[in-house]
Amino acid sequence: NELLLLLLGFFTGCQAFAGATMLADFEGEFLGHGGELTTAQLQPTAALNGETLVPRTCSPSAAAAAEVALPRALGFLLDLRCPEVVEVLGEVMQSRKITKLMWGITGDAQALMHQRVPLQIQVKPRGILDCQLAFALRTRGARCKGMAKVLRELAPSASKNLPAKEHQIPWVAYQAQNLRAFEPPLDVKRAAYAMDDLHRLEAILSRGEPTRREYVAAKSASKRMLQAIRGDPLGLMPLREELSRFERISRQENRLAKA
């Protein structure tokens, strides 16, 4: 209880600072509708002013420090099996005074809003900025890229210093046996896997690539996306998207068969 009070006090203190920003990420099993959140990872960052959405430029020496992807602030790894921790998480994720910087928000947001078992989460995220969208908006018509690819392009040294995600946890091997790949209590390897994405995101944002214009557009798009997810508690929207995808594949296969 004392640790929870300290944690809550820290996050409450963050809200007193104008432009407070925090990196946020989540891990679990099959995140999205029907999935299960296991952990939340949070870390304050100075890469972006959350109020003005102006990137904080850094000196060459600071850019070099970002490339080794060392955390500049204390990060938090939260166990979401605990209802009291979920309450603290809600204080952060639902606060408009703290801008949360994430990379690809769909699955995480679906789980945050609509997970009911084994523990009801029902956190309604606010003040979210999907940085993946901001980077996609740099080039008109460009598709969203994965974090690992962007990191290799912008901060190759950091990419070398962090382990490849696909080699850390054999997700498919566990799932093929109907086993949990991310079951707590976490070992050191899984705890590091959970926190590493915050270090990757910090290194990417420290390069200062998107401008305020792209960040503003991405935050507006993130808000619309969250509103759509909030209005889809049964998860019908992703099912329709998957059906459309399979129909497109089927049409392509039919055309190839007739050619």
PDB file of C-alpha atoms in Angstrom:
ATOM      1  CA  ASN A   1       0.000   0.000   0.000  1.00  0.00           C
ATOM      2  CA  GLU A   2       2.850   2.375   0.803  1.00  0.00           C
ATOM      3  CA  LEU A   3       4.429   1.702  -2.603  1.00  0.00           C
ATOM      4  CA  LEU A   4       1.106   2.340  -4.331  1.00  0.00           C
ATOM      5  CA  LEU A   5       0.731   5.670  -2.518  1.00  0.00           C
ATOM      6  CA  LEU A   6       4.230   6.688  -3.600  1.00  0.00           C
ATOM      7  CA  LEU A   7       3.429   5.698  -7.181  1.00  0.00           C
ATOM      8  CA  LEU A   8       0.156   7.624  -7.152  1.00  0.00           C
ATOM      9  CA  GLY A   9       1.910  10.624  -5.614  1.00  0.00           C
ATOM     10  CA  PHE A  10       4.517  10.599  -8.379  1.00  0.00           C
ATOM     11  CA  PHE A  11       1.925  10.519 -11.167  1.00  0.00           C
ATOM     12  CA  THR A  12      -0.160  13.194  -9.425  1.00  0.00           C
ATOM     13  CA  GLY A  13       2.938  15.371  -9.231  1.00  0.00           C
ATOM     14  CA  CYS A  14       3.509  14.916 -12.975  1.00  0.00           C
ATOM     15  CA  GLN A  15       0.115  16.485 -13.660  1.00  0.00           C
ATOM     16  CA  ALA A  16       1.253  19.707 -11.982  1.00  0.00           C
ATOM     17  CA  PHE A  17       3.830  20.335 -14.721  1.00  0.00           C
ATOM     18  CA  ALA A  18       2.583  21.973 -17.924  1.00  0.00           C
ATOM     19  CA  GLY A  19       3.464  19.887 -20.940  1.00  0.00           C
ATOM     20  CA  ALA A  20       4.121  16.668 -18.998  1.00  0.00           C
ATOM     21  CA  THR A  21       4.648  13.683 -21.278  1.00  0.00           C
ATOM     22  CA  MET A  22       4.997   9.994 -20.590  1.00  0.00           C
ATOM     23  CA  LEU A  23       5.922   7.012 -22.735  1.00  0.00           C
ATOM     24  CA  ALA A  24       3.355   4.225 -22.414  1.00  0.00           C
ATOM     25  CA  ASP A  25       3.211   0.634 -23.590  1.00  0.00           C
ATOM     26  CA  PHE A  26       1.422  -2.587 -22.647  1.00  0.00           C
ATOM     27  CA  GLU A  27       2.078  -6.316 -22.824  1.00  0.00           C
ATOM     28  CA  GLY A  28      -0.133  -9.347 -22.490  1.00  0.00           C
ATOM     29  CA  GLU A  29      -1.754 -12.164 -24.408  1.00  0.00           C
ATOM     30  CA  PHE A  30      -3.418 -11.389 -27.779  1.00  0.00           C
ATOM     31  CA  LEU A  31      -3.945  -7.707 -26.957  1.00  0.00           C
ATOM     32  CA  GLY A  32      -7.178  -6.339 -28.379  1.00  0.00           C
ATOM     33  CA  HIS A  33     -10.760  -7.519 -28.040  1.00  0.00           C
ATOM     34  CA  GLY A  34     -10.760 -10.814 -26.156  1.00  0.00           C
ATOM     35  CA  GLY A  35      -7.113 -10.437 -25.158  1.00  0.00           C
ATOM     36  CA  GLU A  36      -5.616 -10.016 -21.706  1.00  0.00           C
ATOM     37  CA  LEU A  37      -3.402  -7.234 -20.379  1.00  0.00           C
ATOM     38  CA  THR A  38      -0.579  -8.383 -18.131  1.00  0.00           C
ATOM     39  CA  THR A  39       1.649  -5.336 -17.616  1.00  0.00           C
ATOM     40  CA  ALA A  40       1.773  -1.603 -18.240  1.00  0.00           C
ATOM     41  CA  GLN A  41       5.066   0.207 -18.819  1.00  0.00           C
ATOM     42  CA  LEU A  42       5.293   3.958 -18.144  1.00  0.00           C
ATOM     43  CA  GLN A  43       8.241   6.346 -18.251  1.00  0.00           C
ATOM     44  CA  PRO A  44       8.393  10.175 -18.148  1.00  0.00           C
ATOM     45  CA  THR A  45      10.127  11.711 -21.155  1.00  0.00           C
ATOM     46  CA  ALA A  46      11.413  15.116 -22.217  1.00  0.00           C
ATOM     47  CA  ALA A  47      11.404  14.321 -25.952  1.00  0.00           C
ATOM     48  CA  LEU A  48       8.188  16.270 -26.604  1.00  0.00           C
ATOM     49  CA  ASN A  49       6.272  19.068 -24.894  1.00  0.00           C
ATOM     50  CA  GLY A  50       2.865  17.556 -24.252  1.00  0.00           C
ATOM     51  CA  GLU A  51       1.098  20.920 -24.182  1.00  0.00           C
ATOM     52  CA  THR A  52       2.527  22.567 -27.320  1.00  0.00           C
ATOM     53  CA  LEU A  53       3.475  19.291 -29.076  1.00  0.00           C
ATOM     54  CA  VAL A  54       6.769  20.900 -30.045  1.00  0.00           C
ATOM     55  CA  PRO A  55       9.666  18.414 -30.145  1.00  0.00           C
ATOM     56  CA  ARG A  56      12.450  19.342 -27.783  1.00  0.00           C
ATOM     57  CA  THR A  57      15.547  19.653 -29.922  1.00  0.00           C
ATOM     58  CA  CYS A  58      18.685  18.064 -28.597  1.00  0.00           C
ATOM     59  CA  SER A  59      22.378  18.740 -29.017  1.00  0.00           C
ATOM     60  CA  PRO A  60      24.610  16.321 -30.953  1.00  0.00           C
ATOM     61  CA  SER A  61      25.879  14.896 -27.674  1.00  0.00           C
ATOM     62  CA  ALA A  62      22.311  14.284 -26.458  1.00  0.00           C
ATOM     63  CA  ALA A  63      21.443  12.678 -29.798  1.00  0.00           C
ATOM     64  CA  ALA A  64      24.416  10.371 -29.403  1.00  0.00           C
ATOM     65  CA  ALA A  65      23.209   9.464 -25.912  1.00  0.00           C
ATOM     66  CA  ALA A  66      19.778   8.643 -27.335  1.00  0.00           C
ATOM     67  CA  GLU A  67      21.367   6.247 -29.807  1.00  0.00           C
ATOM     68  CA  VAL A  68      22.588   3.965 -27.041  1.00  0.00           C
ATOM     69  CA  ALA A  69      18.969   3.916 -25.823  1.00  0.00           C
ATOM     70  CA  LEU A  70      19.710   4.358 -22.150  1.00  0.00           C
ATOM     71  CA  PRO A  71      16.663   5.464 -20.118  1.00  0.00           C
ATOM     72  CA  ARG A  72      16.842   9.090 -18.978  1.00  0.00           C
ATOM     73  CA  ALA A  73      14.126   8.744 -16.344  1.00  0.00           C
ATOM     74  CA  LEU A  74      12.816   6.133 -13.978  1.00  0.00           C
ATOM     75  CA  GLY A  75      10.470   3.713 -15.693  1.00  0.00           C
ATOM     76  CA  PHE A  76       7.614   1.771 -14.088  1.00  0.00           C
ATOM     77  CA  LEU A  77       6.585  -1.822 -14.784  1.00  0.00           C
ATOM     78  CA  LEU A  78       3.062  -2.286 -13.420  1.00  0.00           C
ATOM     79  CA  ASP A  79       1.370  -5.614 -12.687  1.00  0.00           C
ATOM     80  CA  LEU A  80      -2.180  -5.345 -14.025  1.00  0.00           C
ATOM     81  CA  ARG A  81      -3.386  -8.409 -12.114  1.00  0.00           C
ATOM     82  CA  CYS A  82      -3.743  -6.104  -9.102  1.00  0.00           C
ATOM     83  CA  PRO A  83      -6.978  -4.015  -8.961  1.00  0.00           C
ATOM     84  CA  GLU A  84      -5.263  -1.267  -6.952  1.00  0.00           C
ATOM     85  CA  VAL A  85      -2.573  -0.946  -9.632  1.00  0.00           C
ATOM     86  CA  VAL A  86      -5.271  -0.738 -12.321  1.00  0.00           C
ATOM     87  CA  GLU A  87      -6.775   2.193 -10.383  1.00  0.00           C
ATOM     88  CA  VAL A  88      -3.421   3.997 -10.399  1.00  0.00           C
ATOM     89  CA  LEU A  89      -3.040   3.255 -14.108  1.00  0.00           C
ATOM     90  CA  GLY A  90      -6.464   4.785 -14.707  1.00  0.00           C
ATOM     91  CA  GLU A  91      -5.347   8.021 -13.030  1.00  0.00           C
ATOM     92  CA  VAL A  92      -2.519   8.325 -15.551  1.00  0.00           C
ATOM     93  CA  MET A  93      -4.204   7.067 -18.719  1.00  0.00           C
ATOM     94  CA  GLN A  94      -7.392   9.092 -18.187  1.00  0.00           C
ATOM     95  CA  SER A  95      -5.578  12.327 -17.360  1.00  0.00           C
ATOM     96  CA  ARG A  96      -5.669  15.057 -19.994  1.00  0.00           C
ATOM     97  CA  LYS A  97      -2.820  16.842 -18.199  1.00  0.00           C
ATOM     98  CA  ILE A  98      -0.295  14.128 -19.084  1.00  0.00           C
ATOM     99  CA  THR A  99       0.223  13.393 -22.772  1.00  0.00           C
ATOM    100  CA  LYS A 100       0.898   9.693 -23.275  1.00  0.00           C
ATOM    101  CA  LEU A 101       3.177   8.863 -26.208  1.00  0.00           C
ATOM    102  CA  MET A 102       2.548   5.407 -27.653  1.00  0.00           C
ATOM    103  CA  TRP A 103       3.395   3.469 -30.808  1.00  0.00           C
ATOM    104  CA  GLY A 104       0.358   1.758 -32.358  1.00  0.00           C
ATOM    105  CA  ILE A 105      -2.567   2.167 -29.979  1.00  0.00           C
ATOM    106  CA  THR A 106      -5.350  -0.024 -31.389  1.00  0.00           C
ATOM    107  CA  GLY A 107      -4.853  -3.317 -29.549  1.00  0.00           C
ATOM    108  CA  ASP A 108      -3.790  -1.651 -26.302  1.00  0.00           C
ATOM    109  CA  ALA A 109      -6.784   0.722 -26.350  1.00  0.00           C
ATOM    110  CA  GLN A 110      -9.249  -2.079 -27.094  1.00  0.00           C
ATOM    111  CA  ALA A 111      -7.978  -4.054 -24.109  1.00  0.00           C
ATOM    112  CA  LEU A 112      -7.876  -1.025 -21.806  1.00  0.00           C
ATOM    113  CA  MET A 113     -11.464  -0.067 -22.555  1.00  0.00           C
ATOM    114  CA  HIS A 114     -13.193  -3.411 -22.946  1.00  0.00           C
ATOM    115  CA  GLN A 115     -11.313  -6.147 -21.040  1.00  0.00           C
ATOM    116  CA  ARG A 116     -13.629  -7.782 -18.495  1.00  0.00           C
ATOM    117  CA  VAL A 117     -11.827 -11.024 -17.581  1.00  0.00           C
ATOM    118  CA  PRO A 118      -9.818 -12.120 -15.680  1.00  0.00           C
ATOM    119  CA  LEU A 119      -9.838  -8.564 -14.293  1.00  0.00           C
ATOM    120  CA  GLN A 120     -12.115  -5.771 -15.413  1.00  0.00           C
ATOM    121  CA  ILE A 121      -9.972  -2.889 -16.682  1.00  0.00           C
ATOM    122  CA  GLN A 122     -12.367  -0.392 -18.323  1.00  0.00           C
ATOM    123  CA  VAL A 123      -9.892   2.486 -18.489  1.00  0.00           C
ATOM    124  CA  LYS A 124     -10.833   5.210 -20.982  1.00  0.00           C
ATOM    125  CA  PRO A 125      -7.557   6.628 -22.342  1.00  0.00           C
ATOM    126  CA  ARG A 126      -7.324  10.380 -22.886  1.00  0.00           C
ATOM    127  CA  GLY A 127      -4.453  12.602 -23.955  1.00  0.00           C
ATOM    128  CA  ILE A 128      -3.024   9.886 -26.212  1.00  0.00           C
ATOM    129  CA  LEU A 129      -0.653  10.556 -29.102  1.00  0.00           C
ATOM    130  CA  ASP A 130       0.124   7.652 -31.430  1.00  0.00           C
ATOM    131  CA  CYS A 131       3.673   8.477 -32.550  1.00  0.00           C
ATOM    132  CA  GLN A 132       3.476   5.838 -35.272  1.00  0.00           C
ATOM    133  CA  LEU A 133       0.904   8.039 -37.034  1.00  0.00           C
ATOM    134  CA  ALA A 134       3.111  11.128 -36.670  1.00  0.00           C
ATOM    135  CA  PHE A 135       5.992   9.370 -38.407  1.00  0.00           C
ATOM    136  CA  ALA A 136       3.689   8.094 -41.169  1.00  0.00           C
ATOM    137  CA  LEU A 137       2.405  11.642 -41.761  1.00  0.00           C
ATOM    138  CA  ARG A 138       5.922  12.852 -42.570  1.00  0.00           C
ATOM    139  CA  THR A 139       5.461  11.310 -46.026  1.00  0.00           C
ATOM    140  CA  ARG A 140       2.072  11.726 -47.675  1.00  0.00           C
ATOM    141  CA  GLY A 141       0.463   8.371 -48.380  1.00  0.00           C
ATOM    142  CA  ALA A 142       3.109   6.409 -46.457  1.00  0.00           C
ATOM    143  CA  ARG A 143       2.088   3.360 -44.463  1.00  0.00           C
ATOM    144  CA  CYS A 144       2.682   3.064 -40.747  1.00  0.00           C
ATOM    145  CA  LYS A 145       6.027   1.409 -40.062  1.00  0.00           C
ATOM    146  CA  GLY A 146       6.948  -0.867 -37.211  1.00  0.00           C
ATOM    147  CA  MET A 147       9.001   0.559 -34.380  1.00  0.00           C
ATOM    148  CA  ALA A 148      11.989  -1.702 -35.108  1.00  0.00           C
ATOM    149  CA  LYS A 149      12.203  -0.526 -38.729  1.00  0.00           C
ATOM    150  CA  VAL A 150      12.011   3.164 -37.809  1.00  0.00           C
ATOM    151  CA  LEU A 151      14.628   2.657 -35.091  1.00  0.00           C
ATOM    152  CA  ARG A 152      17.019   1.029 -37.593  1.00  0.00           C
ATOM    153  CA  GLU A 153      16.540   3.976 -39.953  1.00  0.00           C
ATOM    154  CA  LEU A 154      16.920   6.801 -37.418  1.00  0.00           C
ATOM    155  CA  ALA A 155      19.090   5.407 -34.630  1.00  0.00           C
ATOM    156  CA  PRO A 156      21.036   2.408 -35.933  1.00  0.00           C
ATOM    157  CA  SER A 157      23.359   2.308 -32.917  1.00  0.00           C
ATOM    158  CA  ALA A 158      20.391   1.978 -30.577  1.00  0.00           C
ATOM    159  CA  SER A 159      18.992  -0.774 -32.771  1.00  0.00           C
ATOM    160  CA  LYS A 160      22.224  -2.732 -32.352  1.00  0.00           C
ATOM    161  CA  ASN A 161      22.314  -2.243 -28.588  1.00  0.00           C
ATOM    162  CA  LEU A 162      18.787  -3.557 -28.003  1.00  0.00           C
ATOM    163  CA  PRO A 163      17.905  -7.225 -28.574  1.00  0.00           C
ATOM    164  CA  ALA A 164      15.661  -8.102 -31.529  1.00  0.00           C
ATOM    165  CA  LYS A 165      12.119  -8.532 -30.183  1.00  0.00           C
ATOM    166  CA  GLU A 166      11.383 -11.600 -32.284  1.00  0.00           C
ATOM    167  CA  HIS A 167      14.295 -13.417 -30.603  1.00  0.00           C
ATOM    168  CA  GLN A 168      13.361 -12.568 -27.021  1.00  0.00           C
ATOM    169  CA  ILE A 169      10.120 -14.506 -26.538  1.00  0.00           C
ATOM    170  CA  PRO A 170       8.910 -17.347 -28.820  1.00  0.00           C
ATOM    171  CA  TRP A 171       5.276 -16.212 -28.831  1.00  0.00           C
ATOM    172  CA  VAL A 172       4.102 -18.599 -31.548  1.00  0.00           C
ATOM    173  CA  ALA A 173       5.687 -21.632 -29.906  1.00  0.00           C
ATOM    174  CA  TYR A 174       3.787 -20.938 -26.669  1.00  0.00           C
ATOM    175  CA  GLN A 175       0.535 -20.086 -28.424  1.00  0.00           C
ATOM    176  CA  ALA A 176       0.701 -23.213 -30.590  1.00  0.00           C
ATOM    177  CA  GLN A 177       0.545 -25.236 -27.358  1.00  0.00           C
ATOM    178  CA  ASN A 178      -2.228 -23.038 -25.924  1.00  0.00           C
ATOM    179  CA  LEU A 179       0.178 -21.727 -23.283  1.00  0.00           C
ATOM    180  CA  ARG A 180       0.719 -18.220 -21.979  1.00  0.00           C
ATOM    181  CA  ALA A 181       3.855 -16.591 -23.363  1.00  0.00           C
ATOM    182  CA  PHE A 182       3.804 -13.701 -20.905  1.00  0.00           C
ATOM    183  CA  GLU A 183       2.664 -15.225 -17.648  1.00  0.00           C
ATOM    184  CA  PRO A 184       3.596 -13.472 -14.404  1.00  0.00           C
ATOM    185  CA  PRO A 185       5.582 -13.464 -12.262  1.00  0.00           C
ATOM    186  CA  LEU A 186       7.874 -12.263 -15.051  1.00  0.00           C
ATOM    187  CA  ASP A 187      11.418 -13.499 -15.350  1.00  0.00           C
ATOM    188  CA  VAL A 188      14.217 -11.039 -16.129  1.00  0.00           C
ATOM    189  CA  LYS A 189      13.976 -11.697 -19.873  1.00  0.00           C
ATOM    190  CA  ARG A 190      10.266 -10.870 -20.019  1.00  0.00           C
ATOM    191  CA  ALA A 191      10.604  -7.831 -17.773  1.00  0.00           C
ATOM    192  CA  ALA A 192      13.356  -6.503 -20.063  1.00  0.00           C
ATOM    193  CA  TYR A 193      11.196  -7.274 -23.117  1.00  0.00           C
ATOM    194  CA  ALA A 194       8.377  -5.214 -21.634  1.00  0.00           C
ATOM    195  CA  MET A 195      10.559  -2.175 -20.870  1.00  0.00           C
ATOM    196  CA  ASP A 196      12.686  -2.245 -24.020  1.00  0.00           C
ATOM    197  CA  ASP A 197       9.985  -0.687 -26.220  1.00  0.00           C
ATOM    198  CA  LEU A 198      10.041   2.437 -24.044  1.00  0.00           C
ATOM    199  CA  HIS A 199      13.780   2.704 -24.677  1.00  0.00           C
ATOM    200  CA  ARG A 200      13.209   2.201 -28.405  1.00  0.00           C
ATOM    201  CA  LEU A 201      10.525   4.887 -28.481  1.00  0.00           C
ATOM    202  CA  GLU A 202      12.694   7.297 -26.478  1.00  0.00           C
ATOM    203  CA  ALA A 203      15.559   6.821 -28.956  1.00  0.00           C
ATOM    204  CA  ILE A 204      13.243   7.402 -31.945  1.00  0.00           C
ATOM    205  CA  LEU A 205      11.602  10.523 -30.531  1.00  0.00           C
ATOM    206  CA  SER A 206      14.953  12.000 -29.524  1.00  0.00           C
ATOM    207  CA  ARG A 207      15.858  12.248 -33.205  1.00  0.00           C
ATOM    208  CA  GLY A 208      13.250  15.031 -33.558  1.00  0.00           C
ATOM    209  CA  GLU A 209      11.990  13.890 -36.972  1.00  0.00           C
ATOM    210  CA  PRO A 210       8.235  14.789 -37.031  1.00  0.00           C
ATOM    211  CA  THR A 211       7.321  18.454 -36.623  1.00  0.00           C
ATOM    212  CA  ARG A 212       4.648  19.983 -34.419  1.00  0.00           C
ATOM    213  CA  ARG A 213       2.275  19.868 -37.406  1.00  0.00           C
ATOM    214  CA  GLU A 214       2.537  16.082 -37.693  1.00  0.00           C
ATOM    215  CA  TYR A 215       2.229  15.580 -33.945  1.00  0.00           C
ATOM    216  CA  VAL A 216      -0.926  17.751 -33.808  1.00  0.00           C
ATOM    217  CA  ALA A 217      -2.476  15.817 -36.693  1.00  0.00           C
ATOM    218  CA  ALA A 218      -1.512  12.495 -35.103  1.00  0.00           C
ATOM    219  CA  LYS A 219      -3.044  13.470 -31.750  1.00  0.00           C
ATOM    220  CA  SER A 220      -6.322  14.426 -33.469  1.00  0.00           C
ATOM    221  CA  ALA A 221      -6.305  11.125 -35.388  1.00  0.00           C
ATOM    222  CA  SER A 222      -5.574   9.247 -32.147  1.00  0.00           C
ATOM    223  CA  LYS A 223      -8.577  10.884 -30.477  1.00  0.00           C
ATOM    224  CA  ARG A 224     -10.861   9.842 -33.352  1.00  0.00           C
ATOM    225  CA  MET A 225      -9.505   6.307 -33.207  1.00  0.00           C
ATOM    226  CA  LEU A 226     -10.147   6.094 -29.458  1.00  0.00           C
ATOM    227  CA  GLN A 227     -13.699   7.365 -29.924  1.00  0.00           C
ATOM    228  CA  ALA A 228     -14.332   4.652 -32.521  1.00  0.00           C
ATOM    229  CA  ILE A 229     -12.936   1.950 -30.214  1.00  0.00           C
ATOM    230  CA  ARG A 230     -14.994   3.263 -27.288  1.00  0.00           C
ATOM    231  CA  GLY A 231     -18.129   2.933 -29.403  1.00  0.00           C
ATOM    232  CA  ASP A 232     -17.350  -0.694 -30.336  1.00  0.00           C
ATOM    233  CA  PRO A 233     -17.493  -2.695 -27.074  1.00  0.00           C
ATOM    234  CA  LEU A 234     -18.197  -5.998 -28.868  1.00  0.00           C
ATOM    235  CA  GLY A 235     -15.251  -5.717 -31.239  1.00  0.00           C
ATOM    236  CA  LEU A 236     -17.311  -5.792 -34.421  1.00  0.00           C
ATOM    237  CA  MET A 237     -15.163  -3.191 -36.180  1.00  0.00           C
ATOM    238  CA  PRO A 238     -11.961  -5.307 -36.270  1.00  0.00           C
ATOM    239  CA  LEU A 239     -14.019  -8.337 -37.319  1.00  0.00           C
ATOM    240  CA  ARG A 240     -15.394  -6.389 -40.292  1.00  0.00           C
ATOM    241  CA  GLU A 241     -11.865  -5.280 -41.183  1.00  0.00           C
ATOM    242  CA  GLU A 242     -10.615  -8.866 -41.054  1.00  0.00           C
ATOM    243  CA  LEU A 243     -13.540 -10.039 -43.193  1.00  0.00           C
ATOM    244  CA  SER A 244     -12.770  -7.363 -45.784  1.00  0.00           C
ATOM    245  CA  ARG A 245      -9.123  -8.421 -45.799  1.00  0.00           C
ATOM    246  CA  PHE A 246      -9.975 -12.081 -46.364  1.00  0.00           C
ATOM    247  CA  GLU A 247     -12.407 -11.143 -49.131  1.00  0.00           C
ATOM    248  CA  ARG A 248      -9.679  -9.136 -50.888  1.00  0.00           C
ATOM    249  CA  ILE A 249      -7.272 -12.069 -50.622  1.00  0.00           C
ATOM    250  CA  SER A 250      -9.951 -14.422 -51.972  1.00  0.00           C
ATOM    251  CA  ARG A 251     -10.612 -12.147 -54.964  1.00  0.00           C
ATOM    252  CA  GLN A 252      -6.893 -11.911 -55.716  1.00  0.00           C
ATOM    253  CA  GLU A 253      -6.526 -15.703 -55.567  1.00  0.00           C
ATOM    254  CA  ASN A 254      -9.494 -16.136 -57.898  1.00  0.00           C
ATOM    255  CA  ARG A 255      -8.004 -13.680 -60.417  1.00  0.00           C
ATOM    256  CA  LEU A 256      -4.665 -15.490 -60.307  1.00  0.00           C
ATOM    257  CA  ALA A 257      -6.384 -18.857 -60.777  1.00  0.00           C
ATOM    258  CA  LYS A 258      -8.182 -17.583 -63.894  1.00  0.00           C
ATOM    259  CA  ALA A 259      -5.044 -15.954 -65.369  1.00  0.00           C
TER     260      ALA A 259
END
